[in-house]
Coordinates of C-alpha atoms in Angstrom, one line a residue:
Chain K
X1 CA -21.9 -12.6 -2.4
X2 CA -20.1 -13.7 0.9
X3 CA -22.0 -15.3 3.4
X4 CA -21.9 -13.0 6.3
X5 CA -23.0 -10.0 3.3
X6 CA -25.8 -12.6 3.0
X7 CA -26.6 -12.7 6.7
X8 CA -26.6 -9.0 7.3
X9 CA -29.0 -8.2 4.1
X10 CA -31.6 -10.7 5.3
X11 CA -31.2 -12.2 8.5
X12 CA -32.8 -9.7 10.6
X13 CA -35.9 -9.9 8.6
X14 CA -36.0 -13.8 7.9
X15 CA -35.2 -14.1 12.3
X16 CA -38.9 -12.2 12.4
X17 CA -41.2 -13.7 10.1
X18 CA -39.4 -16.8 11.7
X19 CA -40.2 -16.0 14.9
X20 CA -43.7 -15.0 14.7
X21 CA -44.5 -18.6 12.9
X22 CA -42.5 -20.6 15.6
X23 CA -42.9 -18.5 18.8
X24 CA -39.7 -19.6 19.8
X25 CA -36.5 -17.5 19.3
X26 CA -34.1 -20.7 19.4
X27 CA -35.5 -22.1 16.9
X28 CA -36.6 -19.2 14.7
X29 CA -32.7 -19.0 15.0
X30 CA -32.0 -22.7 13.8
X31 CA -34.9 -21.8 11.0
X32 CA -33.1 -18.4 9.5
X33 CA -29.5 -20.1 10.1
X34 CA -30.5 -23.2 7.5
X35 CA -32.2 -21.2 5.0
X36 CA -28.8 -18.6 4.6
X37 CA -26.6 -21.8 4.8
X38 CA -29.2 -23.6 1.7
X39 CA -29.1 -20.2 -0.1
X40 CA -25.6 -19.1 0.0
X41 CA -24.5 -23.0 -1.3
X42 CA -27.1 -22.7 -4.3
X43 CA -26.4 -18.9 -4.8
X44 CA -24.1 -19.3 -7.5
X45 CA -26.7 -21.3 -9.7
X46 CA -29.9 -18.8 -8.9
X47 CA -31.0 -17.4 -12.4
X48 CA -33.0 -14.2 -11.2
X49 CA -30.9 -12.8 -7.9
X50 CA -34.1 -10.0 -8.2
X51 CA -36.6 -13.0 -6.7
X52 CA -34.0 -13.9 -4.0
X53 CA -36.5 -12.4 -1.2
X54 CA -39.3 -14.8 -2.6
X55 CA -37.2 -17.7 -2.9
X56 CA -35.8 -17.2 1.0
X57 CA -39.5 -17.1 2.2
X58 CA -39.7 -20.7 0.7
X59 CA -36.8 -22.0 1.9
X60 CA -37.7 -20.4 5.5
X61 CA -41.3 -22.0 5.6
X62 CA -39.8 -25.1 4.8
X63 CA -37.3 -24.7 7.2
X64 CA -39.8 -23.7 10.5
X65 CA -41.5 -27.0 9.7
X66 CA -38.7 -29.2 10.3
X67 CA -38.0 -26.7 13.4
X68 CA -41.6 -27.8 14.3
X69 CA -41.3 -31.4 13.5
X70 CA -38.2 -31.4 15.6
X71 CA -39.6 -29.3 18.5
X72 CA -42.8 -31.5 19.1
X73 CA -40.4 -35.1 19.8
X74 CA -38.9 -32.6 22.1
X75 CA -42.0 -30.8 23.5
X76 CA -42.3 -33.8 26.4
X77 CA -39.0 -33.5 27.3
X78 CA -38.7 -29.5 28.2
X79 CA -42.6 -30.2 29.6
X80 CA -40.9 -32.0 32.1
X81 CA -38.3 -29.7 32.8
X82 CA -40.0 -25.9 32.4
X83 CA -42.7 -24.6 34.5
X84 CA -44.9 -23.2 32.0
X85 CA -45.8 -20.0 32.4
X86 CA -43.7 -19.2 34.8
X87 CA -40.5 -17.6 33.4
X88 CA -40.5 -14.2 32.0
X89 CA -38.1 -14.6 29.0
X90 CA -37.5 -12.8 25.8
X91 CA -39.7 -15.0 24.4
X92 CA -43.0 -13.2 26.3
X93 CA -41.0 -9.9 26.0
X94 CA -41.1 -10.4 22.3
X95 CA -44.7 -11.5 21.6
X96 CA -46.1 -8.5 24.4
X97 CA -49.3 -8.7 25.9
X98 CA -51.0 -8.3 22.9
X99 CA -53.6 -10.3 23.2
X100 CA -53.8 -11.0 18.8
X101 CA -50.3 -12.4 19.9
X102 CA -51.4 -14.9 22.5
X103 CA -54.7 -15.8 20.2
X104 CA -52.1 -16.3 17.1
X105 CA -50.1 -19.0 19.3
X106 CA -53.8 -21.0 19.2
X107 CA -53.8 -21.4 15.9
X108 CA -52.7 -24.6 13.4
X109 CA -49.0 -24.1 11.4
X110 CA -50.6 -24.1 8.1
X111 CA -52.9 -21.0 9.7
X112 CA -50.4 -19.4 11.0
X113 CA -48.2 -19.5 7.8
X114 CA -50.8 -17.9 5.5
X115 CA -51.6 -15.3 8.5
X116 CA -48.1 -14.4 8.9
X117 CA -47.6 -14.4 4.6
X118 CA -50.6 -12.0 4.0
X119 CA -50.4 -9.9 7.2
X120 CA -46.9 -9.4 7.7
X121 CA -45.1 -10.2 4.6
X122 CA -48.1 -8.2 2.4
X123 CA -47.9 -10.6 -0.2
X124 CA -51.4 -11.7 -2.4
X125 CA -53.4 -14.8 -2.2
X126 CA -51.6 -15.7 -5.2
X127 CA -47.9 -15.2 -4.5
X128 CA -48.8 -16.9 -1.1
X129 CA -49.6 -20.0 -2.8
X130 CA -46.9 -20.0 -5.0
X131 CA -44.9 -19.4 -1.9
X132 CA -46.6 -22.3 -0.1
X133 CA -47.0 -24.6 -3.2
X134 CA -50.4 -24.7 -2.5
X135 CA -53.5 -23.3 -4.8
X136 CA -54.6 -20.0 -4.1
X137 CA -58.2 -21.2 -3.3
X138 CA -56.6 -23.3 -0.3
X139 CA -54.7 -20.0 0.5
X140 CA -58.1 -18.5 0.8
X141 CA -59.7 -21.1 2.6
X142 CA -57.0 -21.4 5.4
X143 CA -57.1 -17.4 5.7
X144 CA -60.7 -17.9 6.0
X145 CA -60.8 -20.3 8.4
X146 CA -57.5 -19.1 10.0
X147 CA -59.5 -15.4 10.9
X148 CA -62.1 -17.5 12.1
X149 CA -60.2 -18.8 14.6
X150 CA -58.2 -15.5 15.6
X151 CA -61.6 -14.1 16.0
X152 CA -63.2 -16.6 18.0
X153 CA -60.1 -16.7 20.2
X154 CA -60.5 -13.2 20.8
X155 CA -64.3 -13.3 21.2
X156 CA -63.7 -15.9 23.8
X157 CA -61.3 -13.5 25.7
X158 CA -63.4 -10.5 25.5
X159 CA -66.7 -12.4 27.1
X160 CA -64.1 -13.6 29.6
X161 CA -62.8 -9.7 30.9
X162 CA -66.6 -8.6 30.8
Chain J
X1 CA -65.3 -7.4 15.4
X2 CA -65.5 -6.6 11.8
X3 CA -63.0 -7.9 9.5
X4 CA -61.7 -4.8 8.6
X5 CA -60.9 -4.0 12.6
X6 CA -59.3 -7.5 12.7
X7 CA -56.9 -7.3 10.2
X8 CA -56.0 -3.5 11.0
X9 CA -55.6 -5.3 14.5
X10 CA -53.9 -8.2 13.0
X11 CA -51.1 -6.3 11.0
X12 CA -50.3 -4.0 13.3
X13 CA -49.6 -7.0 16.1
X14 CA -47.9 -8.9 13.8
X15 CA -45.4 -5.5 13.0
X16 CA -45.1 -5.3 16.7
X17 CA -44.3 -8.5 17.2
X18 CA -41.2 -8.2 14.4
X19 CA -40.0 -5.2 15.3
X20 CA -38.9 -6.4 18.9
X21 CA -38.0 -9.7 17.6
X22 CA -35.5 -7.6 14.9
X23 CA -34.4 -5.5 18.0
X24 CA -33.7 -8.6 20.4
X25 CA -32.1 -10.3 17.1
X26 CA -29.9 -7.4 17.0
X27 CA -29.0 -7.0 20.8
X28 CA -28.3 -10.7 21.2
X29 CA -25.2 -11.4 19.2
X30 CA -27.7 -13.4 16.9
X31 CA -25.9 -12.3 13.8
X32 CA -22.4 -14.2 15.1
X33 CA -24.4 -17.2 16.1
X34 CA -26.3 -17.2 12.4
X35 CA -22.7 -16.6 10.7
X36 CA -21.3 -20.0 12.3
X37 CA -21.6 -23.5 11.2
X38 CA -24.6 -25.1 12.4
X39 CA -24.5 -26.7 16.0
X40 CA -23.8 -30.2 15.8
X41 CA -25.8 -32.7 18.1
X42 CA -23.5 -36.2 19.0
X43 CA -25.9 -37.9 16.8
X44 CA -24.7 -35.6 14.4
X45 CA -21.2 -36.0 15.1
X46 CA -21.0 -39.4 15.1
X47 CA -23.0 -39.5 11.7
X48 CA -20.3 -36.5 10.1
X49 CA -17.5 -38.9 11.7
X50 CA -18.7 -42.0 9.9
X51 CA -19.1 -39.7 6.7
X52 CA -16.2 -38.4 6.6
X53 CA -14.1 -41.7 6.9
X54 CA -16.1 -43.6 4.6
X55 CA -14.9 -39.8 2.4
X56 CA -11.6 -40.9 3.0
X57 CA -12.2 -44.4 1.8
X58 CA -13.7 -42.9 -1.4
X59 CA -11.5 -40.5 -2.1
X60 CA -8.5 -43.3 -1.9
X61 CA -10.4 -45.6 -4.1
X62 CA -11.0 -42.5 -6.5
X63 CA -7.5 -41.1 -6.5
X64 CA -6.0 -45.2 -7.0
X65 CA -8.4 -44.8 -10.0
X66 CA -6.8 -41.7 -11.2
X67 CA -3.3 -42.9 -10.9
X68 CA -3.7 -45.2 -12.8
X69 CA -6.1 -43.4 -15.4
X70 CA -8.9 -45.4 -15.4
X71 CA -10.7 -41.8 -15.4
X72 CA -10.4 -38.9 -16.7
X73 CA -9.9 -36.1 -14.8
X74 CA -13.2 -34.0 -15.1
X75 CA -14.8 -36.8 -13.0
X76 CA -13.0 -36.4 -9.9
X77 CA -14.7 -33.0 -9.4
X78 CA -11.8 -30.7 -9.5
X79 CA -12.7 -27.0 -8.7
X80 CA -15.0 -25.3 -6.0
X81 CA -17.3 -27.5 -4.1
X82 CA -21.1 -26.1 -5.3
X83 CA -24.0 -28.3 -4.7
X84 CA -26.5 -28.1 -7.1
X85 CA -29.5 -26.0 -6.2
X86 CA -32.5 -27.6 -5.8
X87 CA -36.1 -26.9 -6.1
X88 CA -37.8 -26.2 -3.0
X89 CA -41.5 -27.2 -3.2
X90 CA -43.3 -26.9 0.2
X91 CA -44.8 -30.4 1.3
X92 CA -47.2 -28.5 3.6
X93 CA -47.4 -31.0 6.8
X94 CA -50.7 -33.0 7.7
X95 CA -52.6 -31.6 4.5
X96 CA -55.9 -31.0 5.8
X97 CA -58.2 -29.7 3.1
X98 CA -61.3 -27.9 4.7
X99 CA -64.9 -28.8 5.2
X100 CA -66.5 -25.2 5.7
X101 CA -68.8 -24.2 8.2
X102 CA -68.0 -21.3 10.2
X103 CA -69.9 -21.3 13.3
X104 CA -69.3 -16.6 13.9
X105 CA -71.6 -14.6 11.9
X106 CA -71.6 -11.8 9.7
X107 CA -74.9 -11.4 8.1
X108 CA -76.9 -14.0 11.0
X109 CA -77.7 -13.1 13.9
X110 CA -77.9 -14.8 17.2
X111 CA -78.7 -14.0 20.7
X112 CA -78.5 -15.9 24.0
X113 CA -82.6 -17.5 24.9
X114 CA -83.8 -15.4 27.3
X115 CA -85.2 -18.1 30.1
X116 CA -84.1 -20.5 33.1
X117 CA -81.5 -22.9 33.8
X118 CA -79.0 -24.2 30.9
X119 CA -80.0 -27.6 30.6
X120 CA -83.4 -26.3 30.7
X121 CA -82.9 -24.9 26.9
X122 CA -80.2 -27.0 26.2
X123 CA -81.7 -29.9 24.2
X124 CA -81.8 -32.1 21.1
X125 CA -81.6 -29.2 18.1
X126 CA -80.9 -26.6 19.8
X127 CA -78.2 -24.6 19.4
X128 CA -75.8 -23.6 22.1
X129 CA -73.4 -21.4 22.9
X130 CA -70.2 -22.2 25.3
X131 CA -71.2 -19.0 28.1
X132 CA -67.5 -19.7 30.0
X133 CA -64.8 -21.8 29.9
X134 CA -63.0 -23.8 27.3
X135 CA -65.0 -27.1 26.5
X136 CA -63.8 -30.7 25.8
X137 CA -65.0 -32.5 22.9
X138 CA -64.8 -36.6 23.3
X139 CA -65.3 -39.2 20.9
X140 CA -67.4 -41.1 23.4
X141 CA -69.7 -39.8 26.5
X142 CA -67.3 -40.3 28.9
X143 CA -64.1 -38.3 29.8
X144 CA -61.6 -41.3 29.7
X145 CA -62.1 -41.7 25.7
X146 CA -59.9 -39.6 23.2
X147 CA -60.2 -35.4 23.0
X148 CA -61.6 -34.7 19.2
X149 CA -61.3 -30.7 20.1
X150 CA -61.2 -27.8 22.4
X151 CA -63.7 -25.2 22.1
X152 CA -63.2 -22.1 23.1
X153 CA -65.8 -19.8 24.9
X154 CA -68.7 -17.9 22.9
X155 CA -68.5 -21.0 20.1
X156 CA -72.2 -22.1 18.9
X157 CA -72.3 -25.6 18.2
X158 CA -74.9 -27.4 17.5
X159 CA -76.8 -30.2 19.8
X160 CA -78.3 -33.6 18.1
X161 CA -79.1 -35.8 21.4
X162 CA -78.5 -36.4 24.9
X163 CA -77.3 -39.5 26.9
X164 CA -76.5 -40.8 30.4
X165 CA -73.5 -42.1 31.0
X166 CA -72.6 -43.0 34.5
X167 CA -74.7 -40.7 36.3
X168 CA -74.3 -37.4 34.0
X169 CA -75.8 -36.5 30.8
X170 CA -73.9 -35.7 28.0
X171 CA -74.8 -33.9 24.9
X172 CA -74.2 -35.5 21.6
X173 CA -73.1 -32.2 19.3
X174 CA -71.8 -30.5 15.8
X175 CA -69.2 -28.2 15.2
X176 CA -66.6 -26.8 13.3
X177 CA -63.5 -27.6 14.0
X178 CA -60.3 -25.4 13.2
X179 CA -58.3 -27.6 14.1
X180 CA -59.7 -29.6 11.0
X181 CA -59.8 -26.3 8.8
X182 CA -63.3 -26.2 9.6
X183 CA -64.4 -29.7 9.6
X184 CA -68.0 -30.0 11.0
X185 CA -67.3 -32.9 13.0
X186 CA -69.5 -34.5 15.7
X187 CA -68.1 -35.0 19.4
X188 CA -69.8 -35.8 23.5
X189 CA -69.7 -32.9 25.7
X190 CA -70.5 -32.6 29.5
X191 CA -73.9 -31.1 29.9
X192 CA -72.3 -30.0 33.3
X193 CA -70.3 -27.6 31.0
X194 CA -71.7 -24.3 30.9
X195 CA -74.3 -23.6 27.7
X196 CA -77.1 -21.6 27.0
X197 CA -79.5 -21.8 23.7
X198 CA -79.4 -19.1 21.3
X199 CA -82.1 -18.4 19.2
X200 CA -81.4 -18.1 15.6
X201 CA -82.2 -15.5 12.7
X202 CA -82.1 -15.9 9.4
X203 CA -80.3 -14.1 6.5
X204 CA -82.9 -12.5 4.0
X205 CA -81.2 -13.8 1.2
X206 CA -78.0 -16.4 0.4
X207 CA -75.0 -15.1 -0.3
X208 CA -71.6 -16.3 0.2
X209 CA -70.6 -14.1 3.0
X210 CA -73.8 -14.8 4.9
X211 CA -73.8 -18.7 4.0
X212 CA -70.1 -18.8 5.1
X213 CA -71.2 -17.2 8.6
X214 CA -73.4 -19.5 9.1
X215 CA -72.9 -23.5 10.7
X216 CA -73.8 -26.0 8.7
X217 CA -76.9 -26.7 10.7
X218 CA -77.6 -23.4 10.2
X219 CA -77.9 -23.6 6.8
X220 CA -80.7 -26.7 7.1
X221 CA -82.7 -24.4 9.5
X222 CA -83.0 -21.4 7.5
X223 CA -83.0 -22.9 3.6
X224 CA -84.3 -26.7 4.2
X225 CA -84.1 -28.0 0.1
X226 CA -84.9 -24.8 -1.4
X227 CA -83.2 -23.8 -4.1
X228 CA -80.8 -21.1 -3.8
X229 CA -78.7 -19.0 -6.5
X230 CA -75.4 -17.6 -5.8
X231 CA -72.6 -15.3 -7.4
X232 CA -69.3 -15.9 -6.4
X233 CA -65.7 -16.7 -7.4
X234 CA -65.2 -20.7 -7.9
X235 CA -61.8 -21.8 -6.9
X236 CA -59.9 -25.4 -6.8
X237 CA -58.5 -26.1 -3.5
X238 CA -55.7 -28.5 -2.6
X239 CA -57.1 -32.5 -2.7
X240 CA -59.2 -32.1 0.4
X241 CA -58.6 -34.3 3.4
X242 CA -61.1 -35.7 5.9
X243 CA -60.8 -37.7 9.3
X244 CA -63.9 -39.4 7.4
X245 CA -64.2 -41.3 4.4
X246 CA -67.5 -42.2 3.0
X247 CA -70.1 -43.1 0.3
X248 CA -71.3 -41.6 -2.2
X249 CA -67.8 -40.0 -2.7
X250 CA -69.2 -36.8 -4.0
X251 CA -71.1 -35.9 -1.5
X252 CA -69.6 -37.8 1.7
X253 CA -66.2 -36.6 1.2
X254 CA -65.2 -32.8 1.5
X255 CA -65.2 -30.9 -2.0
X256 CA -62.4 -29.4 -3.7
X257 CA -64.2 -26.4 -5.5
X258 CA -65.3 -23.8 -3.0
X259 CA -66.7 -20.4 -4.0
X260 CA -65.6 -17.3 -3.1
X261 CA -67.5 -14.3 -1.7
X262 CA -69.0 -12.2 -4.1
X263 CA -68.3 -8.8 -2.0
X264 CA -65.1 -8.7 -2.9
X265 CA -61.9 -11.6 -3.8
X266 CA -60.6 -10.5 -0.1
X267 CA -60.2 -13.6 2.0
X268 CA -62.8 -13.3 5.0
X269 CA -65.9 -12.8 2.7
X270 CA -66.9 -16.7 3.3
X271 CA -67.2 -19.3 1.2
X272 CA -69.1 -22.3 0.4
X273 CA -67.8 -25.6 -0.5
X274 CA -69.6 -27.2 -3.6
X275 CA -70.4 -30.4 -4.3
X276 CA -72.2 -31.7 -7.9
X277 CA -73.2 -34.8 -8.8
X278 CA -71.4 -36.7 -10.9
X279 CA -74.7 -38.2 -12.8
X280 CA -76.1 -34.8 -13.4
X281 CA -73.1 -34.0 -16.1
X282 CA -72.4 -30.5 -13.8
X283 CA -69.3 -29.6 -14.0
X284 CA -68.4 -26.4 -11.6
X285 CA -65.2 -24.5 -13.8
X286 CA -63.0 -22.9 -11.3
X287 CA -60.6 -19.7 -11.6
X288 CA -63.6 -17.5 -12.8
X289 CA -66.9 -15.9 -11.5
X290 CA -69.9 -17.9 -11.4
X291 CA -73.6 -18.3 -10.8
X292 CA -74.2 -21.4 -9.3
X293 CA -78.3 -22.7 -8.5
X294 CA -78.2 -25.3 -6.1
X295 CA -79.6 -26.6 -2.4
X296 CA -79.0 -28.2 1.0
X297 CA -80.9 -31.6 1.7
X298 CA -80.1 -33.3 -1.0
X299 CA -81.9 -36.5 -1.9
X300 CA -78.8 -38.9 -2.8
X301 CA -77.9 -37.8 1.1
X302 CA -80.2 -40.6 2.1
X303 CA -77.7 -43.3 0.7
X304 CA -74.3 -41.7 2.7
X305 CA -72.0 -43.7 4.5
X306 CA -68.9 -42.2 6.3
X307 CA -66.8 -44.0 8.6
X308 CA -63.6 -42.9 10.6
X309 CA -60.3 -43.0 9.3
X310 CA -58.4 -43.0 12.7
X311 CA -59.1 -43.6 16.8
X312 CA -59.2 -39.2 17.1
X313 CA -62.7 -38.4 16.2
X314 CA -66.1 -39.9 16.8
X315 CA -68.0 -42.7 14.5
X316 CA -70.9 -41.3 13.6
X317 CA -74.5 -43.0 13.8
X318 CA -76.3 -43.8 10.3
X319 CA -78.7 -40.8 11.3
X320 CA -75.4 -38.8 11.4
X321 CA -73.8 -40.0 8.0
X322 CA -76.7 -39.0 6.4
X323 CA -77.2 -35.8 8.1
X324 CA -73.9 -34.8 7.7
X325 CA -74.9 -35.1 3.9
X326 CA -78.1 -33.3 4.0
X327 CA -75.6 -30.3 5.0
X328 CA -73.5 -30.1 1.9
X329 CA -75.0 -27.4 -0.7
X330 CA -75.6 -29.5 -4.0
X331 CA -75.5 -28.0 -7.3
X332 CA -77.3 -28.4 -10.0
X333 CA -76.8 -25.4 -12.4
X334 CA -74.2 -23.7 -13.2
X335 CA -73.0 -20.8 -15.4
X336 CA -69.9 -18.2 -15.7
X337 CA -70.7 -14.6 -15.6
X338 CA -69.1 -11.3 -15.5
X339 CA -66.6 -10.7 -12.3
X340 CA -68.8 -7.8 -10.5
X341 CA -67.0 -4.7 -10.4
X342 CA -65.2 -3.8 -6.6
X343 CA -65.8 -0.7 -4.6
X344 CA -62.0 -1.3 -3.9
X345 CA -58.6 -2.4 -5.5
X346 CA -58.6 -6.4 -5.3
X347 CA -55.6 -7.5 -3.4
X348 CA -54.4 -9.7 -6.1
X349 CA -54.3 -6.1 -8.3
X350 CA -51.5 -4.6 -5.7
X351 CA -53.8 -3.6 -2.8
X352 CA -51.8 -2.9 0.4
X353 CA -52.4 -4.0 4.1
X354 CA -51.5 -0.6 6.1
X355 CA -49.2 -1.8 8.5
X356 CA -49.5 1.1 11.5

């Protein structure tokens, strides 16, 4: 498989799960762009092209966290330089109003990553953990602890309106 | 909010959310940028610069070699360039294995005390709620010292003592923290924040659901040292992390083996962390269904130490360590039983989210 056939079958889909872990369509880009470059190199040597979808979720996760890493030495920086708040940009076009959107942004990575596995991608507590290379009673403790969150986020925003 | 309204609410933001982030992929020329190498900082191009002369210097060393066949040809990597594939295994960042307490309740019930001012009600034991406003968690009573959390409004935390500092009073409190996977941590607030009490009732019986609705305080208030049995699912967690560490290990640091609400393997049925003592010869298997007996205020929680492992959180008094202990639930029987049969498909068995 070329790499631009690699790009159109799963780009579009990685750039979203990407997007909703990062909240940040620059690097979601960055994220989706490393994982097609890692996967097209070690295509060749992949035994079971059927678990490719699996195997790009890893790389991806792996790949938002270094976008992380990287965006918090440069959080102070654009701090200094960005009126927060201000700007409407496709960024806030992207993640709406919603206000599950805006309570998702609150929570930890590792929340969001198990949120974003089980809600988005569908997959069980089980494949999560093999996705996450994590046990699945972990995967079921951050969900657990991750809705709790969510929910008192939104609690909080609901008391606030009334 | 029940759970099933959340994640109905959760899945269908969350599809919302990646549809318009497909469409502006789309619109956006995204696809070219994807299909070209990846941007190059200076740093990098300095580093690729250096790389590829000290290439150059390799590659005339190797092909010197060859001349002169001091190797044989299958060593000088002839043929397409393929790096081998390597095996991607997550390193998840800042591990932080949860403590559980859950302060938002399913099966407990609590409502705001109905009488005068705030600091009126808000005392030593109570427990409070946060009426408005976010509020700011310090390791010490004043607002110079280090933020250990920020608690959104409508959390109940729970109050241990009061001080003045400088002219206020701040309110020496519990809670769980999310930012700590559910760590029940203790922190200084303002009392010039706004609280009120809320008056607590009890679950009729323990189960997991209710006992993970419930704070760990909680859990001392309504079931003191009696001894409790519970179904659930036991499961091993990742090696658990904690800001603390502490003595006795088993029951100062956070477990590994939770269990798993009985209701159902579905992830927002609460759970309980267990913790057994290693002198009792209870071991807790994990991966199956369970009955476990056990109880808060456990004796050896007289002996606990715990002591902070960084600046970010808050040393605790000796009257906290050991509190802190008398929270964990205890086990001291244990035996596997049959899984209990489900209303509905468990996920694990192919269940589906609906995503509209």
């Amino acid at each position: 498989m070329s790499f631009d056939a690699l790009v159109d079958r799963h780009a579009t889909r990685l750039f979203a799960m990407a997007y909703i872990i990062l909240q940040d369509r620059a690097a979601a880009e960055d994220a989706v762009q490393e994982t097609l470059v890692k996967a097209w190199r070690s295509m060749t040597q992949l035994r079971s092209p059927e678990r490719i979808e699996g195997w790009l979720r890893r790389v991806l996760i792996n790949a938002c966290r270094d976008q992380l890493r990287q965006s918090r030495r440069r959080q102070k920086a654009i701090d200094s330089l960005v009126p927060s708040g201000s700007v409407s940009s496709p960024d806030t076009w992207i993640a709406g109003s919603d206000e599950i959107a805006r309570a998702m942004r609150r929570l930890t990575q590792e929340h969001r990553e198990v949120i974003v596995l089980r809600y988005y991608a569908d997959l069980s507590a089980r494949a999560i953990g093999e996705t996450l290379g994590i046990p699945e009673g972990t995967v079921r403790s951050r969900l657990h602890h991750g809705l709790r969150a969510l929910r008192a986020t939104l609690d909080a925003e609901s008391r606030g309106k009334s | 909010m029940t759970r099933d309204d959340l994640e109905g609410r959760l899945s269908k933001s969350l599809k919302v959310q990646a549809d318009r982030a497909e469409a502006y992929f789309l619109e956006s020329n995204a696809l070219a940028r994807i299909r070209r190498p990846p941007r190059l900082s200076q740093g990098d191009r300095a580093r690729r610069t250096l790389f590829l002369a000290a290439a150059v210097v390799v590659a005339a060393v190797g092909l010197g070699l060859w001349t002169g066949s001091l190797l044989p040809r299958s060593h000088l990597g002839i043929g397409p360039s393929m790096p081998p594939m390597t095996a991607v295994t997550p390193t998840p960042a800042n591990e932080r294995s949860p403590t559980v307490t859950p302060t938002h309740s399913v099966a407990v019930t609590r409502s705001p005390t109905p009488s005068g001012s705030a600091e009126d009600d808000v005392g030593p034991g109570t427990m409070v709620e946060i009426s408005s406003g976010e509020l700011v968690a310090y390791t010490d009573p004043n607002a110079q010292s280090a933020v250990v959390d920020r608690l959104a409004e409508g959390r109940v935390v729970w109050v241990s003592s009061d001080r003045e500092s400088n002219g206020e009073r701040w309110l020496r409190i519990q809670f769980a923290s999310f930012a700590w996977d559910g760590a029940d941590l203790f922190a200084w607030v303002s009392a010039e924040s706004r609280l009120r009490s809320v008056e607590l009732s009890c679950p009729d019986e323990a189960a997991v659901a209710s006992l993970g609705a419930m704070s760990a305080q909680e859990h001392l208030n309504c079931f003191g040292a009696s001894e409790l049995t519970i179904v659930g699912y036991a499961a091993q967690r990742s090696a658990p992390g904690s800001p603390y560490t502490g003595t006795p290990e088993w029951i100062a640091q956070p477990s590994s083996v939770v269990l798993l609400g009985a209701e159902s393997q579905q992830a927002d049925t609460g759970l309980v962390a267990l913790h057994a003592d290693p002198a009792t010869g209870v071991t807790i298997p994990t991966g199956t269904w369970v009955e476990v007996v056990g109880h808060f205020d456990d004796s050896a929680a007289r002996t606990c130490h715990r002591e902070p492992l960084g600046d970010g959180v808050s040393a605790e008094t000796s009257a906290e360590q050991v509190h802190h202990c008398r929270q964990r639930f205890v086990v001291s029987e244990v035996r596997v039983v049959d899984a209990p049969t489900f209303p509905t498909p468990m996920p694990d068995a192919g269940r589906r989210i609906p995503m509209g």
